Coordinates of C-alpha atoms in Angstrom, one line a residue:
Chain A
M835 CA -45.8 -6.1 10.4
A836 CA -46.2 -3.3 7.9
K837 CA -43.7 -1.3 10.0
S838 CA -41.1 -4.0 9.9
R839 CA -41.5 -4.4 6.2
R840 CA -41.0 -0.7 5.8
S841 CA -37.8 -0.8 7.9
T842 CA -36.5 -3.7 5.9
L843 CA -37.1 -1.7 2.8
S844 CA -35.2 1.3 4.2
A845 CA -32.3 -0.9 5.3
Y846 CA -31.9 -2.2 1.8
L847 CA -32.2 1.4 0.3
F848 CA -29.2 2.4 2.5
L849 CA -27.4 -0.8 1.3
A850 CA -28.3 -0.5 -2.4
P851 CA -25.4 1.5 -3.8
A852 CA -22.8 -0.6 -2.1
I853 CA -24.6 -3.9 -3.0
V854 CA -24.8 -2.9 -6.7
L855 CA -21.1 -1.8 -6.8
L856 CA -20.0 -5.0 -5.1
L857 CA -22.0 -7.2 -7.4
V858 CA -20.7 -5.5 -10.5
F859 CA -17.0 -4.9 -9.5
A860 CA -16.3 -7.7 -7.0
F861 CA -18.6 -10.7 -7.4
W862 CA -19.2 -10.5 -11.2
P863 CA -15.5 -10.5 -12.0
V864 CA -14.9 -13.7 -10.0
G865 CA -17.8 -15.5 -11.5
F866 CA -17.4 -14.3 -15.1
G867 CA -13.6 -14.4 -14.9
S868 CA -13.7 -18.1 -13.8
Y869 CA -16.0 -18.9 -16.7
I870 CA -13.8 -16.9 -19.2
A871 CA -10.8 -19.0 -18.1
F872 CA -12.4 -22.0 -19.9
T873 CA -13.2 -20.1 -23.1
H874 CA -11.6 -18.3 -26.0
Y875 CA -12.5 -14.7 -25.6
N876 CA -11.2 -11.5 -27.2
V877 CA -14.0 -9.1 -26.0
I878 CA -15.2 -8.5 -29.6
E879 CA -16.7 -12.0 -30.3
P880 CA -18.7 -13.9 -27.7
P881 CA -16.8 -16.3 -25.5
Q882 CA -16.3 -19.9 -26.9
W883 CA -16.2 -22.8 -24.5
V884 CA -12.9 -24.6 -24.9
G885 CA -12.7 -26.6 -21.7
L886 CA -9.2 -27.0 -20.3
D887 CA -7.4 -25.8 -23.4
N888 CA -6.2 -22.5 -21.9
F889 CA -4.7 -24.4 -19.0
R890 CA -3.0 -26.9 -21.2
E891 CA -1.5 -24.1 -23.3
L892 CA -0.5 -22.3 -20.1
F893 CA 1.4 -25.2 -18.7
A894 CA 3.0 -25.9 -22.1
D895 CA 4.2 -22.3 -22.3
E896 CA 7.8 -22.0 -21.2
L897 CA 7.2 -18.3 -20.4
F898 CA 4.4 -19.1 -18.0
L899 CA 6.4 -21.8 -16.2
S900 CA 9.3 -19.5 -15.7
A901 CA 6.8 -16.8 -14.5
L902 CA 5.6 -19.3 -11.9
R903 CA 9.2 -20.0 -10.9
N904 CA 9.8 -16.3 -10.6
S905 CA 6.7 -15.9 -8.5
A906 CA 7.8 -18.7 -6.2
L907 CA 11.3 -17.1 -5.9
Y908 CA 9.5 -13.8 -5.1
L909 CA 8.3 -15.5 -1.8
L910 CA 11.8 -14.8 -0.5
V911 CA 10.6 -11.3 0.2
V912 CA 8.2 -12.6 2.9
P913 CA 10.8 -13.6 5.6
A914 CA 12.9 -10.5 4.7
I915 CA 9.9 -8.2 5.3
Q916 CA 9.0 -9.8 8.6
V917 CA 12.5 -9.6 10.0
L918 CA 13.1 -6.0 9.0
A919 CA 9.6 -4.8 9.8
I920 CA 9.7 -6.3 13.3
L921 CA 13.1 -4.7 13.8
L922 CA 11.8 -1.3 12.7
A923 CA 8.7 -1.7 14.9
V924 CA 10.8 -2.6 18.0
L925 CA 13.1 0.4 17.3
V926 CA 10.3 2.9 17.0
N927 CA 8.2 1.5 19.8
N928 CA 9.3 4.0 22.5
N929 CA 9.2 7.7 23.2
L930 CA 12.7 8.7 22.6
P931 CA 13.0 12.3 21.3
G932 CA 12.7 12.5 17.5
I933 CA 11.0 9.1 17.2
R934 CA 8.1 10.5 15.2
F935 CA 10.6 11.7 12.6
F936 CA 11.9 8.1 12.2
R937 CA 8.3 6.6 12.0
A938 CA 7.5 9.1 9.2
A939 CA 10.8 8.3 7.4
Y940 CA 10.1 4.6 7.4
Y941 CA 6.5 5.2 6.3
L942 CA 7.4 7.5 3.4
P943 CA 7.6 4.8 0.7
V944 CA 4.2 3.5 1.6
V945 CA 2.5 6.9 0.7
T946 CA 4.4 7.2 -2.6
T947 CA 2.8 6.2 -5.9
V948 CA 4.3 3.2 -7.6
S949 CA 5.1 5.2 -10.8
V950 CA 7.3 7.6 -8.8
I951 CA 8.9 4.6 -7.0
G952 CA 9.7 3.2 -10.4
V953 CA 11.3 6.4 -11.6
I954 CA 13.3 6.8 -8.4
W955 CA 14.6 3.2 -8.4
N956 CA 15.4 3.3 -12.1
F957 CA 17.7 6.2 -11.2
M958 CA 19.2 4.3 -8.3
Y959 CA 19.9 1.2 -10.3
T960 CA 21.5 2.6 -13.5
D961 CA 25.1 2.0 -14.3
A962 CA 26.1 5.5 -13.2
G963 CA 23.4 5.7 -10.6
A964 CA 23.7 6.3 -6.9
L965 CA 23.8 2.6 -5.9
N966 CA 26.7 1.7 -8.2
A967 CA 28.5 5.0 -7.3
T968 CA 28.2 4.2 -3.6
L969 CA 29.5 0.6 -4.1
R970 CA 32.4 1.8 -6.2
W971 CA 33.2 4.6 -3.7
L972 CA 33.3 1.9 -0.9
H973 CA 35.6 -0.1 -3.3
L974 CA 33.2 -3.1 -3.2
I975 CA 33.0 -3.3 -7.0
N976 CA 35.1 -2.2 -10.0
E977 CA 32.6 -2.5 -12.8
P978 CA 29.0 -1.2 -12.4
I979 CA 26.4 -3.9 -11.7
G980 CA 23.5 -4.0 -14.2
F981 CA 20.8 -4.2 -11.6
L982 CA 18.0 -4.0 -14.1
S983 CA 19.9 -5.0 -17.3
D984 CA 21.5 -8.3 -16.1
D985 CA 19.0 -11.1 -16.3
R986 CA 20.5 -12.9 -13.4
I987 CA 20.1 -9.9 -11.1
A988 CA 17.0 -8.0 -12.3
L989 CA 14.4 -10.1 -10.5
F990 CA 16.2 -9.6 -7.2
A991 CA 16.5 -5.9 -7.8
V992 CA 12.8 -5.7 -8.3
M993 CA 12.2 -7.8 -5.2
F994 CA 14.3 -5.4 -3.2
V995 CA 12.0 -2.5 -4.3
T996 CA 9.0 -4.6 -3.1
I997 CA 10.6 -5.0 0.3
W998 CA 11.6 -1.3 0.5
R999 CA 8.1 -0.3 -0.5
G1000 CA 6.2 -2.5 1.9
L1001 CA 8.3 -2.2 5.1
G1002 CA 6.6 0.8 6.5
W1003 CA 3.2 -0.7 6.1
Y1004 CA 4.1 -3.9 8.0
M1005 CA 6.0 -1.8 10.6
V1006 CA 2.7 -0.1 11.5
L1007 CA 1.0 -3.5 11.8
Y1008 CA 3.7 -4.8 14.1
L1009 CA 3.7 -1.5 16.1
A1010 CA 0.0 -2.0 16.7
G1011 CA 0.8 -5.6 17.8
L1012 CA 3.7 -4.5 20.1
Q1013 CA 1.6 -1.9 21.8
S1014 CA -1.1 -4.4 22.7
I1015 CA 1.5 -6.3 24.8
S1016 CA 1.2 -5.0 28.4
A1017 CA 4.2 -3.4 30.0
E1018 CA 3.7 -5.5 33.1
V1019 CA 4.8 -8.6 31.4
Y1020 CA 8.2 -6.9 30.6
E1021 CA 8.5 -5.5 34.1
A1022 CA 7.9 -9.0 35.6
A1023 CA 10.6 -10.4 33.3
I1024 CA 13.1 -7.7 34.3
L1025 CA 12.5 -8.5 37.9
D1026 CA 13.2 -12.1 37.1
G1027 CA 16.5 -11.0 35.6
A1028 CA 15.8 -11.5 31.9
N1029 CA 18.0 -9.5 29.6
A1030 CA 16.8 -7.6 26.5
W1031 CA 17.6 -10.6 24.2
Q1032 CA 15.7 -13.1 26.4
R1033 CA 12.8 -10.6 26.7
F1034 CA 12.6 -10.3 22.9
W1035 CA 12.6 -14.1 22.2
R1036 CA 10.6 -15.3 25.2
I1037 CA 7.9 -12.5 25.3
T1038 CA 7.8 -10.3 22.3
V1039 CA 8.0 -13.0 19.6
P1040 CA 5.5 -15.4 21.1
L1041 CA 3.0 -12.7 22.0
L1042 CA 3.4 -11.2 18.5
L1043 CA 2.6 -14.5 16.8
P1044 CA -0.9 -13.5 15.7
T1045 CA 0.5 -10.3 14.0
I1046 CA 3.3 -12.3 12.5
L1047 CA 0.7 -14.7 11.0
L1048 CA -1.4 -11.9 9.6
C1049 CA 1.7 -10.1 8.2
S1050 CA 3.1 -13.2 6.6
I1051 CA -0.2 -14.1 4.9
M1052 CA -0.5 -10.5 3.6
S1053 CA 3.0 -10.3 2.3
M1054 CA 2.8 -13.8 0.9
L1055 CA -0.3 -12.9 -1.1
A1056 CA 1.3 -9.6 -2.2
A1057 CA 4.4 -11.5 -3.3
T1058 CA 2.4 -14.0 -5.3
K1059 CA 0.6 -11.2 -7.0
A1060 CA 3.7 -9.1 -7.6
F1061 CA 3.1 -7.1 -10.7
E1062 CA 3.2 -3.3 -10.4
E1063 CA 6.9 -3.1 -9.8
V1064 CA 7.5 -5.3 -12.8
Q1065 CA 5.2 -3.2 -15.0
I1066 CA 6.8 0.1 -14.0
M1067 CA 10.5 -1.0 -13.9
T1068 CA 11.3 -3.8 -16.3
Q1069 CA 8.1 -4.8 -18.3
G1070 CA 9.2 -8.4 -17.7
G1071 CA 12.7 -8.0 -19.1
P1072 CA 15.6 -8.4 -19.6
F1073 CA 15.1 -11.6 -21.5
Q1074 CA 11.8 -12.1 -19.7
S1075 CA 13.7 -12.7 -16.5
T1076 CA 11.3 -10.6 -14.4
F1077 CA 8.0 -12.0 -15.7
T1078 CA 5.8 -12.9 -12.7
A1079 CA 2.6 -14.9 -13.0
L1080 CA 0.3 -11.9 -12.7
Y1081 CA 2.4 -9.8 -15.1
Y1082 CA 1.9 -12.7 -17.6
A1083 CA -1.9 -12.3 -17.0
Y1084 CA -1.6 -8.5 -17.6
E1085 CA 0.4 -9.1 -20.8
F1086 CA -2.1 -11.5 -22.3
G1087 CA -5.2 -9.7 -21.1
I1088 CA -4.7 -6.0 -21.4
K1089 CA -2.0 -6.0 -24.1
T1090 CA -2.9 -8.9 -26.4
L1091 CA -6.6 -9.2 -25.5
N1092 CA -6.3 -13.0 -25.2
F1093 CA -8.6 -12.9 -22.2
G1094 CA -9.1 -16.7 -21.9
R1095 CA -5.4 -17.3 -21.4
A1096 CA -5.0 -14.3 -19.2
L1097 CA -7.9 -15.3 -16.8
A1098 CA -6.6 -18.9 -16.8
A1099 CA -3.3 -17.5 -15.6
S1100 CA -5.0 -15.3 -12.9
L1101 CA -7.1 -18.3 -11.8
V1102 CA -3.9 -20.2 -11.2
V1103 CA -2.5 -17.3 -9.2
S1104 CA -5.7 -17.0 -7.2
S1105 CA -5.6 -20.8 -6.4
L1106 CA -2.0 -20.5 -5.3
C1107 CA -2.9 -17.5 -3.1
M1108 CA -5.8 -19.4 -1.5
A1109 CA -3.6 -22.5 -1.0
L1110 CA -0.9 -20.4 0.7
A1111 CA -3.5 -18.7 3.0
W1112 CA -4.9 -22.1 3.9
L1113 CA -1.5 -23.5 4.7
N1114 CA -0.7 -20.5 6.8
F1115 CA -3.9 -21.0 8.9
R1116 CA -3.4 -24.7 9.1
Y1117 CA 0.2 -24.7 10.3
L1118 CA 1.0 -21.3 11.8
Q1119 CA -2.0 -20.4 13.8
P1120 CA -1.1 -20.2 17.4
K1121 CA -2.8 -23.0 19.4
Chain B
M1038 CA 17.6 16.4 54.0
S1039 CA 19.9 19.3 54.7
L1040 CA 22.3 17.0 56.5
A1041 CA 23.8 16.0 53.2
P1042 CA 24.1 19.2 51.3
S1043 CA 27.1 18.1 49.3
K1044 CA 24.9 15.6 47.4
R1045 CA 22.5 18.3 46.3
R1046 CA 25.2 20.7 45.2
P1047 CA 24.8 21.4 41.5
T1048 CA 27.9 19.8 40.3
L1049 CA 28.7 19.3 36.6
A1050 CA 27.9 15.6 36.9
G1051 CA 24.5 16.4 38.1
S1052 CA 23.6 19.1 35.6
R1053 CA 20.7 18.6 33.4
V1054 CA 22.7 19.0 30.2
L1055 CA 25.0 16.2 31.1
R1056 CA 22.1 14.0 32.3
R1057 CA 20.5 14.5 29.0
A1058 CA 23.7 13.8 27.1
R1059 CA 24.2 10.6 29.2
R1060 CA 20.7 9.5 28.4
A1061 CA 21.3 10.1 24.7
A1062 CA 24.6 8.3 24.9
R1063 CA 22.9 5.3 26.5
H1064 CA 20.6 5.3 23.5
L1065 CA 23.3 5.9 21.0
P1066 CA 23.3 2.4 19.5
H1067 CA 19.5 2.7 19.2
Y1068 CA 19.8 6.0 17.3
L1069 CA 22.5 4.6 15.1
A1070 CA 20.3 1.7 14.1
L1071 CA 17.3 4.1 13.6
T1072 CA 19.5 6.4 11.4
A1073 CA 20.9 3.5 9.3
L1074 CA 17.5 2.3 8.5
A1075 CA 16.2 5.8 7.8
I1076 CA 19.0 6.3 5.3
L1077 CA 17.8 3.1 3.5
T1078 CA 14.2 4.5 3.2
V1079 CA 14.9 8.2 2.7
Y1080 CA 18.1 8.3 0.6
P1081 CA 16.4 7.5 -2.7
F1082 CA 13.9 10.3 -2.1
W1083 CA 16.7 12.7 -1.1
W1084 CA 18.7 11.8 -4.2
T1085 CA 15.7 12.5 -6.4
L1086 CA 15.1 15.9 -4.7
V1087 CA 18.8 16.8 -5.1
T1088 CA 18.8 15.8 -8.7
A1089 CA 15.6 17.8 -9.3
L1090 CA 17.2 20.9 -7.8
S1091 CA 20.5 20.6 -9.7
T1092 CA 20.7 22.6 -12.8
S1093 CA 24.2 21.5 -13.9
G1094 CA 24.1 19.2 -16.9
D1095 CA 25.7 16.1 -15.2
V1096 CA 23.2 14.1 -13.3
Y1097 CA 25.3 11.3 -12.0
S1098 CA 28.4 12.0 -10.0
F1099 CA 31.0 10.1 -8.2
P1100 CA 30.9 9.8 -5.2
P1101 CA 27.1 10.2 -5.1
R1102 CA 26.3 13.7 -4.2
L1103 CA 24.3 14.8 -1.2
W1104 CA 23.7 18.5 -2.2
P1105 CA 22.5 20.0 -5.5
T1106 CA 25.1 21.5 -7.8
E1107 CA 24.1 24.9 -9.1
P1108 CA 20.8 24.7 -7.3
G1109 CA 17.8 26.2 -9.2
L1110 CA 14.2 25.5 -10.1
Q1111 CA 14.8 25.3 -13.9
N1112 CA 13.9 21.6 -14.0
F1113 CA 10.6 22.3 -12.4
V1114 CA 9.9 25.0 -15.0
E1115 CA 10.8 22.6 -17.7
V1116 CA 8.3 20.0 -16.4
F1117 CA 5.5 22.6 -16.5
Q1118 CA 6.6 23.6 -20.1
T1119 CA 6.7 20.0 -21.5
I1120 CA 3.7 18.3 -20.0
K1121 CA 0.3 19.5 -19.0
L1122 CA 1.1 19.3 -15.4
V1123 CA -1.6 21.7 -14.2
L1124 CA -4.1 19.5 -16.0
F1125 CA -2.7 16.3 -14.4
Y1126 CA -3.0 18.0 -11.0
K1127 CA -6.6 18.9 -11.8
N1128 CA -7.3 15.3 -12.8
S1129 CA -5.6 13.9 -9.7
I1130 CA -7.6 16.2 -7.5
L1131 CA -10.9 15.4 -9.3
I1132 CA -10.3 11.6 -9.1
S1133 CA -9.2 11.8 -5.4
A1134 CA -12.1 14.1 -4.4
A1135 CA -14.7 11.9 -6.2
S1136 CA -13.2 8.8 -4.5
V1137 CA -13.2 10.3 -1.1
V1138 CA -16.7 11.8 -1.2
G1139 CA -18.1 8.6 -2.9
T1140 CA -16.4 6.2 -0.5
L1141 CA -17.5 8.1 2.6
L1142 CA -21.0 8.3 1.4
I1143 CA -21.5 4.7 0.1
C1144 CA -19.6 3.0 2.9
S1145 CA -21.4 4.9 5.7
L1146 CA -24.8 4.4 4.0
A1147 CA -24.1 0.7 3.8
A1148 CA -22.7 0.5 7.4
Y1149 CA -25.7 2.3 9.0
P1150 CA -28.3 -0.4 8.7
L1151 CA -25.7 -3.1 9.3
A1152 CA -24.9 -1.4 12.6
T1153 CA -28.3 -0.3 13.9
M1154 CA -31.1 -2.2 12.3
Q1155 CA -32.4 -5.8 12.5
F1156 CA -33.7 -7.0 9.1
P1157 CA -33.9 -10.2 7.2
G1158 CA -30.7 -11.0 5.3
R1159 CA -28.5 -8.8 7.5
K1160 CA -26.0 -11.5 8.3
L1161 CA -25.9 -12.7 4.7
V1162 CA -25.2 -9.2 3.3
F1163 CA -22.5 -8.5 5.9
G1164 CA -21.0 -11.9 5.2
A1165 CA -20.9 -11.2 1.5
I1166 CA -19.2 -7.9 2.1
V1167 CA -16.5 -9.5 4.2
A1168 CA -16.1 -12.2 1.6
T1169 CA -15.0 -9.7 -0.9
L1170 CA -11.8 -9.3 1.2
I1171 CA -11.1 -13.0 0.6
L1172 CA -12.2 -13.2 -3.1
P1173 CA -9.2 -13.3 -5.4
A1174 CA -9.0 -9.7 -6.5
E1175 CA -6.5 -10.3 -9.3
I1176 CA -9.3 -11.5 -11.5
N1177 CA -11.3 -8.3 -10.8
F1178 CA -8.7 -6.2 -12.6
L1179 CA -9.1 -7.9 -15.9
V1180 CA -12.8 -8.4 -15.9
N1181 CA -13.5 -4.9 -14.6
F1182 CA -11.5 -3.6 -17.6
I1183 CA -14.1 -5.5 -19.8
T1184 CA -17.0 -4.3 -17.7
I1185 CA -15.9 -0.6 -17.8
A1186 CA -15.6 -0.9 -21.6
K1187 CA -19.0 -2.4 -21.9
L1188 CA -20.6 0.3 -19.7
Q1189 CA -19.1 2.9 -22.1
L1190 CA -17.0 4.2 -19.2
A1191 CA -13.6 3.6 -20.7
D1192 CA -11.5 6.8 -20.8
T1193 CA -13.7 8.5 -18.2
L1194 CA -13.1 9.6 -14.6
A1195 CA -16.2 7.6 -13.5
G1196 CA -14.5 4.4 -14.9
V1197 CA -11.4 5.2 -12.7
V1198 CA -13.4 5.9 -9.6
L1199 CA -16.5 3.6 -9.5
P1200 CA -14.9 0.1 -8.9
G1201 CA -13.2 1.2 -5.7
L1202 CA -16.0 3.0 -4.0
A1203 CA -17.7 0.2 -2.0
G1204 CA -14.6 -1.1 -0.1
A1205 CA -15.2 -3.7 2.5
V1206 CA -12.6 -2.1 4.8
G1207 CA -14.5 1.3 4.7
I1208 CA -17.9 -0.4 5.4
F1209 CA -16.3 -2.3 8.3
L1210 CA -14.7 0.8 9.7
M1211 CA -17.9 2.8 9.6
K1212 CA -20.0 -0.1 11.0
Q1213 CA -17.7 -0.2 14.1
A1214 CA -17.9 3.6 14.5
F1215 CA -21.8 3.5 14.3
E1216 CA -21.9 0.7 16.8
A1217 CA -20.0 2.8 19.3
V1218 CA -22.8 5.4 19.3
P1219 CA -25.1 4.8 22.3
R1220 CA -28.4 3.1 21.3
D1221 CA -30.4 5.5 23.5
L1222 CA -29.5 8.4 21.3
I1223 CA -30.9 6.6 18.2
D1224 CA -34.0 5.6 20.2
A1225 CA -34.5 9.1 21.4
A1226 CA -34.3 10.5 17.9
R1227 CA -36.9 7.9 16.7
I1228 CA -39.3 8.8 19.5
D1229 CA -38.9 12.5 18.5
G1230 CA -40.2 11.4 15.1
A1231 CA -37.0 11.5 13.0
N1232 CA -36.9 9.1 10.1
E1233 CA -34.0 6.8 9.3
W1234 CA -32.4 9.2 6.8
Q1235 CA -32.6 12.1 9.4
I1236 CA -31.0 9.9 12.0
F1237 CA -28.3 8.9 9.7
W1238 CA -27.6 12.4 8.3
R1239 CA -28.2 14.5 11.4
V1240 CA -27.3 12.3 14.3
M1241 CA -24.9 9.5 13.2
L1242 CA -22.6 11.1 10.7
P1243 CA -21.7 14.1 12.9
L1244 CA -21.0 11.7 15.8
T1245 CA -18.5 9.6 13.7
K1246 CA -16.3 12.4 12.4
P1247 CA -13.1 10.8 13.6
A1248 CA -13.8 7.6 11.7
L1249 CA -14.9 9.5 8.7
G1250 CA -11.7 11.5 8.8
A1251 CA -9.5 8.3 9.0
L1252 CA -11.4 6.8 6.1
A1253 CA -11.1 10.0 4.1
I1254 CA -7.3 10.1 4.6
L1255 CA -7.0 6.4 3.7
T1256 CA -9.0 6.8 0.6
L1257 CA -7.3 10.1 -0.4
V1258 CA -3.8 8.5 -0.3
S1259 CA -4.8 5.3 -2.2
A1260 CA -6.8 7.3 -4.8
W1261 CA -3.9 9.8 -5.3
N1262 CA -1.4 7.0 -5.6
Q1263 CA -3.3 4.5 -7.8
Y1264 CA -1.5 3.9 -11.0
I1265 CA -2.2 0.7 -12.8
W1266 CA -6.0 1.0 -12.9
P1267 CA -6.1 4.6 -14.3
A1268 CA -3.3 3.7 -16.7
V1269 CA -5.5 0.9 -18.1
V1270 CA -8.8 2.8 -18.1
L1271 CA -7.7 6.1 -19.5
T1272 CA -6.4 6.4 -23.0
S1273 CA -6.3 10.2 -23.7
P1274 CA -3.4 11.9 -22.0
D1275 CA -5.6 14.9 -21.2
K1276 CA -7.4 12.8 -18.6
F1277 CA -4.2 11.3 -16.9
P1278 CA -3.7 11.8 -13.2
L1279 CA -0.2 12.8 -12.0
S1280 CA 0.8 9.2 -11.2
V1281 CA 0.3 8.2 -14.8
G1282 CA 1.6 11.6 -16.1
V1283 CA 4.9 11.1 -14.4
S1284 CA 5.6 7.8 -16.1
Y1285 CA 4.5 9.4 -19.4
L1286 CA 7.2 12.1 -18.6
A1287 CA 9.7 9.3 -17.9
G1288 CA 8.8 7.8 -21.2
T1289 CA 9.3 10.9 -23.3
F1290 CA 12.2 12.4 -21.2
G1291 CA 14.0 9.2 -20.2
S1292 CA 17.4 10.7 -20.7
K1293 CA 16.7 14.0 -19.0
T1294 CA 17.0 12.5 -15.6
S1295 CA 16.8 15.9 -13.7
V1296 CA 13.5 16.8 -15.4
V1297 CA 12.0 13.4 -14.7
A1298 CA 13.2 13.8 -11.0
A1299 CA 11.5 17.2 -10.8
G1300 CA 8.2 15.6 -12.1
A1301 CA 8.5 12.9 -9.5
V1302 CA 9.0 15.5 -6.7
L1303 CA 6.0 17.4 -7.9
T1304 CA 3.9 14.2 -7.9
V1305 CA 4.8 13.2 -4.4
L1306 CA 4.8 16.6 -2.8
P1307 CA 1.0 17.1 -2.2
I1308 CA 0.5 13.7 -0.6
L1309 CA 3.6 14.1 1.4
I1310 CA 2.3 17.4 2.9
V1311 CA -1.0 15.7 3.7
F1312 CA 0.9 12.9 5.3
L1313 CA 3.2 15.1 7.4
F1314 CA 0.2 17.1 8.7
T1315 CA -2.0 14.1 9.5
Q1316 CA 0.8 11.7 10.5
R1317 CA -0.4 11.0 14.0
F1318 CA -4.0 10.6 13.1
F1319 CA -3.0 8.7 10.0
L1320 CA -1.0 5.9 11.6
R1321 CA -3.7 5.5 14.2
G1322 CA -6.4 5.4 11.5
F1323 CA -4.5 2.5 9.9
E1324 CA -4.2 0.7 13.1
G1325 CA -8.0 1.1 13.6
A1326 CA -8.6 -0.2 10.1
V1327 CA -6.7 -3.4 10.5
K1328 CA -7.7 -4.4 14.0

């Protein structure tokens, strides 16, 4: 008995640092944050309970509503990422000479810090930048496109960077999924006379469904929470056209110290994320 | 066999070179697709490198250039002269090293009892750790900012590093690695009189080096690349890591594109070298982490 109590103690000694850190930096934020969402709180004075006031203000704020619309529009990156990442994974899933170079090339944006990605794409997108120069050189346009300065285009330009940045990561997940499909299935299909197209739609896609589910949930959550690209490239502009819901939370929390409003906004984002994840499991899980 | 020598005669059609060329030709559409997509991901990096190496005044050219004009390292020199780049490197290295050492230690410590011991509350603790993966992390960011300020850790390296150390993915990865170690080995060590700490430190850790290596690389890359959190926690420029320093550079030198490009190249270079040398291991480590 004494021995087992001692081993329980030693188990918890091993666990202690992780438990303390998780309590402080993972559980406390969710609990305290959910409470703060119903208060007025500016860090300096103690929080004051105000009930649903923050949420009422939030949904009366035109900026937050357009931020929500932008976040919804942002979900368009999800199908784009799946199609492109599956394409990349299928292309690099073989042992052709030089394939490792291509895998590394596609993975490169994933290991790049977002501030550098912002710097690079600000260059690419300027009026005289590489993208406009290429389009003019191909005679597709006469006037430069204001990728980040035109409020009808900026959000899509930022979304493109999100896709570009995430592709390599999802490619690796799909590659892992592809490599778990046994070669025998394909060999049998070839014997039955199935062509490459049929093999892709009848074997690869169905057997990849669990990976597709995982990747769509992950990219959907990432799209709902889109924030870093906005912070580094446009700061919500021009004319607040690239405000996303989480950028709104950042703006009101870190910048104006209106933590009640900021955490109410993040609570809305979190609820949307959980609803999306639930919908995915409910309707897309392979039976 | 020798009855049909003409078939074995080394004709041009049967030569290795041609066979190889034919094989490549068969895969030509494949390579074309691979290259087109590689241009999409690599060109922005290439353009930045070319700009950083160009010392002529004009940055933008038409058509977009593929090679540096008047190549030279002047822009890199200017980066070193205008910002405290060496200091930023030092800060980045410190933050990354502390994150890697701390993560490996804390995650493997936590994983050890979860993998090898039976104790009351084990399932609950493990469930709680897994639950942090599902908890809405976007709230963490704002409240952690308040917590770090209250703990007097604002504008310190500890404030940057601490919140990320006990990652559920790391604990999970190490738990799986420990579970793969044969039980007999642990029992033998216990019979020999080793205590739990000795078993952990002398037996388990050395046996799980591949998993530790994968976790180290994962942590290194994410610590080196994190941007928003250090930008929020740190206020004095002397403590900025490279990732924050380069956007600072872009803020002050917005118009001097080639200098900003050089700063971007210098920021990416170290992690790029790490990535290229550990690529194989790396992609496999990620696959292991998500399965």
